Amino acid sequence: MPVLADWLARVRVPERCAPRARRALAAIRRCRTPALGGHVYRCTDCAGTDFAYHSCHHRACPRCGGERTAAWTAQQEARLLPVPYFLVTFTVPEELRAVFAAEPALMHDRLFRESAATLQQVAAERRLLGAELGFVGVLHTWGRQLQHHPHVHYIVPGGGLSPDGKKWLNARQRDWLLPVAKLAAVFRGRMEAVLRASATARHASIPAGTWRSRWVVHCQSAGRGEAVVRYLARYVSRTAISDERLVAADDERVVFNYTDAKTQQRRQCTLGAEEFLRRYLQHVPPAGQHRVRYFGWLHPAAHARRMTVETLLQKPIVLAAPPPEAPRWHLRCPHCERFTLVRVGTLPRQARAPPLCQR
């Protein structure tokens, strides 16, 4: 099976490459190599020597992110409430994708802000729910074939906190949260208003019919929430494609599997090496941008309101004993296959390599 990180380490760098994409490639090429330093191990039986190099921990690296994903999943599952959950997805139309590609940091922030405000605005209507929601949003920028497809997923409990902060109000139905047509209309209006006010030139470049067409907001029941948390966890600290999907990768082309959205059948996509790299690197998030954000009484600054919600719902308090200290077993020696490998030293981190250039 092809390994994506190995392919990225040898692929030719495009002439026109955004700085954040160059930084991502530089980090991936240094990941788990002597350039980042590491540890030296020696076998106490056969005296063989082995090395373990450090990871880059870049968000675009296909090797990294597993530990952060597992930690985030465990944290979110521990915070789940004893209520039905919903997965709400806000998608921007194709006419806006060029604006998102040109200014990803700005537009992703607006996507989060306006979609979250839409959920709160509609949920605040008394005839629908009349409560404040608390939810987690996860940004997702790629489609099944790595095309640019910005949208945001929200994990939303089926209910909210009353305006006076003293009652929990359940959703009207266990399998229905809010009307998606109304959510889409409010979201469209808010996005147009913010673009018209703060980015006049960008607003003028968008066809006028975009603001009259029907936008897509999807809402589906998610049971008790465990499955949707695990589904979205793959977008938190992992990259756009994994090694399991790669079929073939060489200097000329890349072949990978994907699931057709309409037929749900497994298909293959073949892209030239340069086009695959372009699609892959366009999903490198801008520096400092968070893919996961929290809103309402789930915001980190709303700890007291979250505790109030947990009290009203009588969420069980689990007192877990600290895990027992793991036994310090030796590692397996790659030479003699015995568990006799011990750490004997460290490798220093090398000086940072010069910027990537056209080869």
Short mmCIF file of C-alpha atoms in Angstrom, two decimals:
data_model
loop_
_atom_site.label_atom_id
_atom_site.label_comp_id
_atom_site.label_asym_id
_atom_site.label_seq_id
_atom_site.Cartn_x
_atom_site.Cartn_y
_atom_site.Cartn_z
CA MET A 1 0.00 0.00 0.00
CA PRO A 2 1.38 3.47 -0.87
CA VAL A 3 2.31 5.74 2.02
CA LEU A 4 1.19 9.34 1.54
CA ALA A 5 3.97 10.85 3.68
CA ASP A 6 6.65 9.08 1.63
CA TRP A 7 5.08 10.35 -1.60
CA LEU A 8 4.91 13.92 -0.26
CA ALA A 9 8.57 13.70 0.75
CA ARG A 10 9.74 13.11 -2.81
CA VAL A 11 7.14 14.93 -4.91
CA ARG A 12 8.17 17.94 -6.98
CA VAL A 13 7.22 21.26 -5.36
CA PRO A 14 5.05 23.53 -7.56
CA GLU A 15 6.42 26.93 -8.53
CA ARG A 16 3.31 28.73 -7.25
CA CYS A 17 2.79 27.46 -3.74
CA ALA A 18 1.28 29.38 -0.83
CA PRO A 19 3.59 30.00 2.13
CA ARG A 20 1.45 27.92 4.48
CA ALA A 21 1.57 25.03 1.99
CA ARG A 22 5.37 25.27 1.75
CA ARG A 23 5.63 25.23 5.52
CA ALA A 24 3.39 22.16 5.63
CA LEU A 25 5.52 20.31 3.08
CA ALA A 26 8.71 21.26 4.91
CA ALA A 27 7.29 19.89 8.19
CA ILE A 28 6.07 16.66 6.57
CA ARG A 29 9.46 16.04 4.97
CA ARG A 30 11.21 16.42 8.35
CA CYS A 31 8.66 14.33 10.26
CA ARG A 32 10.17 11.25 11.93
CA THR A 33 13.58 11.85 10.37
CA PRO A 34 16.95 12.67 12.00
CA ALA A 35 16.21 16.36 11.26
CA LEU A 36 13.82 16.53 14.25
CA GLY A 37 16.01 14.57 16.63
CA GLY A 38 14.89 11.59 18.65
CA HIS A 39 16.03 8.79 20.96
CA VAL A 40 18.69 6.09 20.74
CA TYR A 41 17.89 2.55 21.90
CA ARG A 42 20.19 -0.42 22.44
CA CYS A 43 19.37 -4.08 22.93
CA THR A 44 20.74 -5.56 26.16
CA ASP A 45 20.85 -8.99 24.57
CA CYS A 46 22.24 -8.64 21.04
CA ALA A 47 23.69 -5.10 21.45
CA GLY A 48 21.79 -3.94 18.36
CA THR A 49 21.04 -0.21 18.02
CA ASP A 50 17.75 1.39 16.97
CA PHE A 51 16.51 4.98 16.58
CA ALA A 52 13.11 6.62 17.17
CA TYR A 53 12.71 10.06 15.59
CA HIS A 54 10.31 12.78 16.70
CA SER A 55 7.10 13.77 14.88
CA CYS A 56 6.40 17.19 13.36
CA HIS A 57 2.83 17.47 14.78
CA HIS A 58 1.76 19.61 11.81
CA ARG A 59 -2.01 19.58 11.18
CA ALA A 60 -1.46 18.65 7.51
CA CYS A 61 0.87 15.73 8.24
CA PRO A 62 -0.69 12.32 7.47
CA ARG A 63 1.50 10.65 10.11
CA CYS A 64 0.52 12.88 13.04
CA GLY A 65 -2.70 13.73 14.87
CA GLY A 66 -3.74 10.32 16.15
CA GLU A 67 -3.15 11.05 19.83
CA ARG A 68 -4.86 14.46 19.68
CA THR A 69 -7.85 12.92 17.91
CA ALA A 70 -8.19 10.18 20.54
CA ALA A 71 -7.93 12.72 23.37
CA TRP A 72 -10.56 15.00 21.81
CA THR A 73 -12.91 12.06 21.23
CA ALA A 74 -12.64 10.91 24.84
CA GLN A 75 -13.24 14.45 26.13
CA GLN A 76 -16.35 15.00 23.98
CA GLU A 77 -17.83 11.60 24.82
CA ALA A 78 -17.40 12.34 28.53
CA ARG A 79 -19.35 15.60 28.09
CA LEU A 80 -22.34 14.08 26.29
CA LEU A 81 -25.67 14.76 27.97
CA PRO A 82 -28.56 12.29 28.47
CA VAL A 83 -30.59 13.82 25.59
CA PRO A 84 -30.98 13.14 21.87
CA TYR A 85 -28.33 14.71 19.63
CA PHE A 86 -28.40 16.16 16.12
CA LEU A 87 -25.82 16.71 13.39
CA VAL A 88 -26.42 20.05 11.66
CA THR A 89 -24.37 20.92 8.56
CA PHE A 90 -24.10 24.35 6.92
CA THR A 91 -22.76 24.36 3.34
CA VAL A 92 -21.90 27.40 1.24
CA PRO A 93 -22.95 27.37 -2.45
CA GLU A 94 -20.41 26.85 -5.21
CA GLU A 95 -20.51 30.54 -6.19
CA LEU A 96 -18.87 31.48 -2.87
CA ARG A 97 -16.03 28.96 -2.99
CA ALA A 98 -13.71 31.29 -4.92
CA VAL A 99 -14.09 33.88 -2.16
CA PHE A 100 -13.33 31.25 0.48
CA ALA A 101 -10.25 30.10 -1.44
CA ALA A 102 -8.98 33.67 -1.79
CA GLU A 103 -9.41 34.58 1.90
CA PRO A 104 -9.73 31.33 3.87
CA ALA A 105 -8.91 32.75 7.32
CA LEU A 106 -11.49 35.52 7.04
CA MET A 107 -14.24 33.50 5.37
CA HIS A 108 -13.91 30.47 7.65
CA ASP A 109 -14.35 32.76 10.64
CA ARG A 110 -17.46 34.26 9.04
CA LEU A 111 -18.81 30.81 8.23
CA PHE A 112 -18.47 29.78 11.87
CA ARG A 113 -19.83 33.04 13.26
CA GLU A 114 -22.87 33.41 11.00
CA SER A 115 -23.90 29.76 11.01
CA ALA A 116 -23.64 29.60 14.82
CA ALA A 117 -25.62 32.84 15.14
CA THR A 118 -28.24 31.38 12.79
CA LEU A 119 -28.72 28.36 15.04
CA GLN A 120 -29.08 30.57 18.12
CA GLN A 121 -31.43 33.02 16.40
CA VAL A 122 -33.83 30.36 15.14
CA ALA A 123 -33.69 28.35 18.38
CA ALA A 124 -34.54 31.49 20.39
CA GLU A 125 -37.97 31.76 18.73
CA ARG A 126 -40.54 30.68 21.32
CA ARG A 127 -42.72 28.78 18.86
CA LEU A 128 -39.74 26.59 17.88
CA LEU A 129 -37.70 26.12 21.07
CA GLY A 130 -37.25 29.42 22.94
CA ALA A 131 -33.89 28.47 24.40
CA GLU A 132 -30.15 28.99 24.10
CA LEU A 133 -28.28 26.13 22.43
CA GLY A 134 -24.86 24.80 23.31
CA PHE A 135 -22.97 23.09 20.49
CA VAL A 136 -19.59 22.14 19.03
CA GLY A 137 -18.60 23.08 15.47
CA VAL A 138 -16.03 21.31 13.28
CA LEU A 139 -14.79 22.91 10.05
CA HIS A 140 -14.49 20.63 7.01
CA THR A 141 -13.06 22.01 3.74
CA TRP A 142 -12.76 19.02 1.42
CA GLY A 143 -15.08 16.79 -0.56
CA ARG A 144 -14.73 13.08 -1.26
CA GLN A 145 -12.38 13.73 -4.19
CA LEU A 146 -10.40 16.39 -2.27
CA GLN A 147 -12.15 19.23 -4.11
CA HIS A 148 -12.68 22.53 -2.28
CA HIS A 149 -15.99 22.19 -0.43
CA PRO A 150 -16.14 24.36 2.72
CA HIS A 151 -18.82 23.48 5.24
CA VAL A 152 -19.18 23.22 9.00
CA HIS A 153 -20.70 20.44 11.12
CA TYR A 154 -22.35 21.07 14.47
CA ILE A 155 -23.04 18.53 17.21
CA VAL A 156 -26.19 19.93 18.85
CA PRO A 157 -28.03 18.54 21.91
CA GLY A 158 -31.80 18.27 21.47
CA GLY A 159 -32.77 21.17 23.69
CA GLY A 160 -31.45 24.27 25.39
CA LEU A 161 -31.29 26.52 28.40
CA SER A 162 -34.26 28.81 29.04
CA PRO A 163 -33.70 32.61 28.82
CA ASP A 164 -33.72 32.93 32.61
CA GLY A 165 -31.11 30.18 32.89
CA LYS A 166 -33.22 28.06 35.25
CA LYS A 167 -34.90 25.44 33.05
CA TRP A 168 -33.96 22.91 30.43
CA LEU A 169 -36.30 22.97 27.42
CA ASN A 170 -36.40 19.81 25.31
CA ALA A 171 -36.78 19.85 21.54
CA ARG A 172 -40.39 19.40 20.39
CA GLN A 173 -39.61 15.99 18.87
CA ARG A 174 -36.84 13.46 19.48
CA ASP A 175 -36.00 13.26 15.76
CA TRP A 176 -36.55 16.94 14.84
CA LEU A 177 -34.69 20.00 16.08
CA LEU A 178 -35.32 23.09 13.91
CA PRO A 179 -36.74 23.73 10.40
CA VAL A 180 -33.87 23.47 7.92
CA ALA A 181 -35.57 25.76 5.37
CA LYS A 182 -35.67 28.57 7.91
CA LEU A 183 -32.08 27.89 8.98
CA ALA A 184 -30.94 28.08 5.36
CA ALA A 185 -32.81 31.33 4.69
CA VAL A 186 -31.49 33.05 7.82
CA PHE A 187 -27.95 31.81 7.14
CA ARG A 188 -28.08 33.10 3.56
CA GLY A 189 -29.31 36.51 4.72
CA ARG A 190 -26.66 36.82 7.41
CA MET A 191 -23.83 35.87 5.03
CA GLU A 192 -25.00 38.39 2.44
CA ALA A 193 -25.28 41.14 5.05
CA VAL A 194 -21.81 40.58 6.48
CA LEU A 195 -20.17 40.39 3.04
CA ARG A 196 -21.97 43.48 1.81
CA ALA A 197 -20.93 45.45 4.91
CA SER A 198 -17.31 44.33 5.30
CA ALA A 199 -16.18 43.05 1.87
CA THR A 200 -17.95 45.10 -0.78
CA ALA A 201 -15.65 44.04 -3.62
CA ARG A 202 -16.03 40.36 -2.77
CA HIS A 203 -19.79 40.76 -2.52
CA ALA A 204 -19.93 42.41 -5.96
CA SER A 205 -18.05 39.48 -7.53
CA ILE A 206 -20.73 36.99 -6.47
CA PRO A 207 -23.66 36.51 -8.89
CA ALA A 208 -26.81 38.22 -7.62
CA GLY A 209 -28.80 35.02 -8.08
CA THR A 210 -26.76 33.38 -5.33
CA TRP A 211 -28.60 35.43 -2.73
CA ARG A 212 -32.00 34.34 -4.10
CA SER A 213 -31.28 30.63 -4.57
CA ARG A 214 -31.93 27.97 -1.98
CA TRP A 215 -28.97 27.23 0.26
CA VAL A 216 -28.32 23.84 1.82
CA VAL A 217 -28.56 23.16 5.54
CA HIS A 218 -28.87 19.55 6.63
CA CYS A 219 -30.07 18.32 10.01
CA GLN A 220 -30.25 14.68 11.04
CA SER A 221 -30.82 12.79 14.24
CA ALA A 222 -27.59 11.48 15.80
CA GLY A 223 -28.86 9.28 18.62
CA ARG A 224 -26.95 9.71 21.87
CA GLY A 225 -24.07 11.45 20.13
CA GLU A 226 -21.27 8.88 20.41
CA ALA A 227 -21.29 7.96 16.72
CA VAL A 228 -21.27 11.54 15.45
CA VAL A 229 -18.42 12.48 17.81
CA ARG A 230 -16.32 9.64 16.42
CA TYR A 231 -17.31 10.60 12.87
CA LEU A 232 -16.22 14.22 13.28
CA ALA A 233 -13.09 13.33 15.23
CA ARG A 234 -11.37 12.39 11.99
CA TYR A 235 -11.54 16.05 10.90
CA VAL A 236 -10.16 17.53 14.12
CA SER A 237 -6.44 16.81 13.86
CA ARG A 238 -6.14 14.66 10.76
CA THR A 239 -5.57 15.57 7.15
CA ALA A 240 -7.77 15.31 4.06
CA ILE A 241 -6.89 11.73 3.07
CA SER A 242 -5.41 8.67 4.76
CA ASP A 243 -3.10 5.93 3.54
CA GLU A 244 -5.99 3.44 3.57
CA ARG A 245 -7.61 5.24 0.63
CA LEU A 246 -4.50 5.31 -1.58
CA VAL A 247 -4.35 2.72 -4.36
CA ALA A 248 -1.28 3.88 -6.28
CA ALA A 249 1.05 6.87 -6.14
CA ASP A 250 4.06 7.67 -8.31
CA ASP A 251 5.69 10.70 -9.93
CA GLU A 252 2.99 10.93 -12.61
CA ARG A 253 -0.34 10.15 -10.95
CA VAL A 254 -2.18 9.29 -7.75
CA VAL A 255 -5.12 6.88 -7.53
CA PHE A 256 -7.35 6.76 -4.45
CA ASN A 257 -10.72 5.37 -3.42
CA TYR A 258 -13.79 7.39 -2.51
CA THR A 259 -17.47 6.72 -1.89
CA ASP A 260 -19.92 8.18 -4.39
CA ALA A 261 -22.34 10.49 -2.55
CA LYS A 262 -25.34 9.50 -4.69
CA THR A 263 -24.91 5.76 -5.12
CA GLN A 264 -22.81 5.08 -1.97
CA GLN A 265 -20.65 2.83 -4.14
CA ARG A 266 -16.87 2.57 -3.89
CA ARG A 267 -15.11 4.27 -6.80
CA GLN A 268 -11.59 5.32 -7.80
CA CYS A 269 -10.33 8.79 -8.64
CA THR A 270 -7.17 9.26 -10.71
CA LEU A 271 -5.37 12.61 -10.60
CA GLY A 272 -2.09 13.86 -11.97
CA ALA A 273 0.60 14.27 -9.33
CA GLU A 274 0.54 18.07 -9.55
CA GLU A 275 -3.27 18.26 -9.37
CA PHE A 276 -3.40 15.88 -6.40
CA LEU A 277 -0.79 17.96 -4.57
CA ARG A 278 -2.73 21.15 -5.34
CA ARG A 279 -5.95 19.68 -3.96
CA TYR A 280 -4.18 18.31 -0.91
CA LEU A 281 -2.38 21.54 0.00
CA GLN A 282 -5.43 23.78 -0.44
CA HIS A 283 -6.83 22.22 2.74
CA VAL A 284 -3.88 23.27 4.91
CA PRO A 285 -5.55 25.60 7.45
CA PRO A 286 -4.20 29.14 7.88
CA ALA A 287 -1.84 29.62 10.80
CA GLY A 288 -3.64 30.04 14.11
CA GLN A 289 -7.06 29.00 12.81
CA HIS A 290 -9.07 26.54 14.90
CA ARG A 291 -11.00 23.77 13.16
CA VAL A 292 -13.09 23.16 16.30
CA ARG A 293 -15.07 25.88 18.09
CA TYR A 294 -17.59 25.89 20.94
CA PHE A 295 -20.73 28.01 21.23
CA GLY A 296 -23.47 28.91 23.69
CA TRP A 297 -23.25 27.27 27.09
CA LEU A 298 -20.58 24.89 25.75
CA HIS A 299 -18.15 27.78 25.23
CA PRO A 300 -15.10 27.52 27.54
CA ALA A 301 -16.07 30.86 29.12
CA ALA A 302 -19.57 29.56 29.97
CA HIS A 303 -18.50 26.93 32.48
CA ALA A 304 -21.14 27.95 35.05
CA ARG A 305 -23.99 27.66 32.54
CA ARG A 306 -22.75 24.26 31.37
CA MET A 307 -22.70 23.05 34.96
CA THR A 308 -26.25 24.37 35.36
CA VAL A 309 -27.36 22.35 32.32
CA GLU A 310 -25.71 19.20 33.66
CA THR A 311 -27.43 19.73 37.02
CA LEU A 312 -30.86 20.27 35.43
CA LEU A 313 -30.46 17.09 33.36
CA GLN A 314 -29.11 15.16 36.35
CA LYS A 315 -26.09 14.01 34.45
CA PRO A 316 -24.32 11.30 36.46
CA ILE A 317 -21.05 12.35 38.05
CA VAL A 318 -18.43 9.70 37.34
CA LEU A 319 -15.56 9.52 39.81
CA ALA A 320 -12.87 7.51 38.11
CA ALA A 321 -9.86 6.25 39.98
CA PRO A 322 -6.51 7.23 38.48
CA PRO A 323 -5.25 4.56 36.10
CA PRO A 324 -2.64 2.26 37.57
CA GLU A 325 0.91 3.01 36.57
CA ALA A 326 1.78 0.99 33.52
CA PRO A 327 4.60 -1.52 33.97
CA ARG A 328 7.83 -0.38 32.39
CA TRP A 329 8.33 -3.13 29.87
CA HIS A 330 11.31 -3.01 27.57
CA LEU A 331 10.63 -2.46 23.88
CA ARG A 332 10.95 -5.15 21.25
CA CYS A 333 14.34 -5.25 19.54
CA PRO A 334 14.00 -5.15 15.72
CA HIS A 335 17.10 -7.36 15.39
CA CYS A 336 16.54 -10.27 17.78
CA GLU A 337 12.76 -9.77 18.34
CA ARG A 338 13.15 -9.88 22.13
CA PHE A 339 11.81 -7.32 24.59
CA THR A 340 15.26 -6.16 25.59
CA LEU A 341 15.49 -2.71 23.98
CA VAL A 342 16.27 0.18 26.34
CA ARG A 343 16.80 3.89 25.81
CA VAL A 344 20.44 4.94 26.09
CA GLY A 345 20.58 8.46 24.66
CA THR A 346 19.03 11.25 22.62
CA LEU A 347 19.60 12.72 19.17
CA PRO A 348 19.77 16.51 18.85
CA ARG A 349 17.43 18.42 16.61
CA GLN A 350 19.15 19.59 13.43
CA ALA A 351 19.07 23.14 12.14
CA ARG A 352 15.97 23.98 10.14
CA ALA A 353 16.37 23.28 6.43
CA PRO A 354 16.28 26.17 3.93
CA PRO A 355 12.89 26.96 2.33
CA LEU A 356 11.59 24.53 -0.25
CA CYS A 357 12.44 25.57 -3.78
CA GLN A 358 11.63 24.40 -7.28
CA ARG A 359 13.56 21.26 -8.15
#
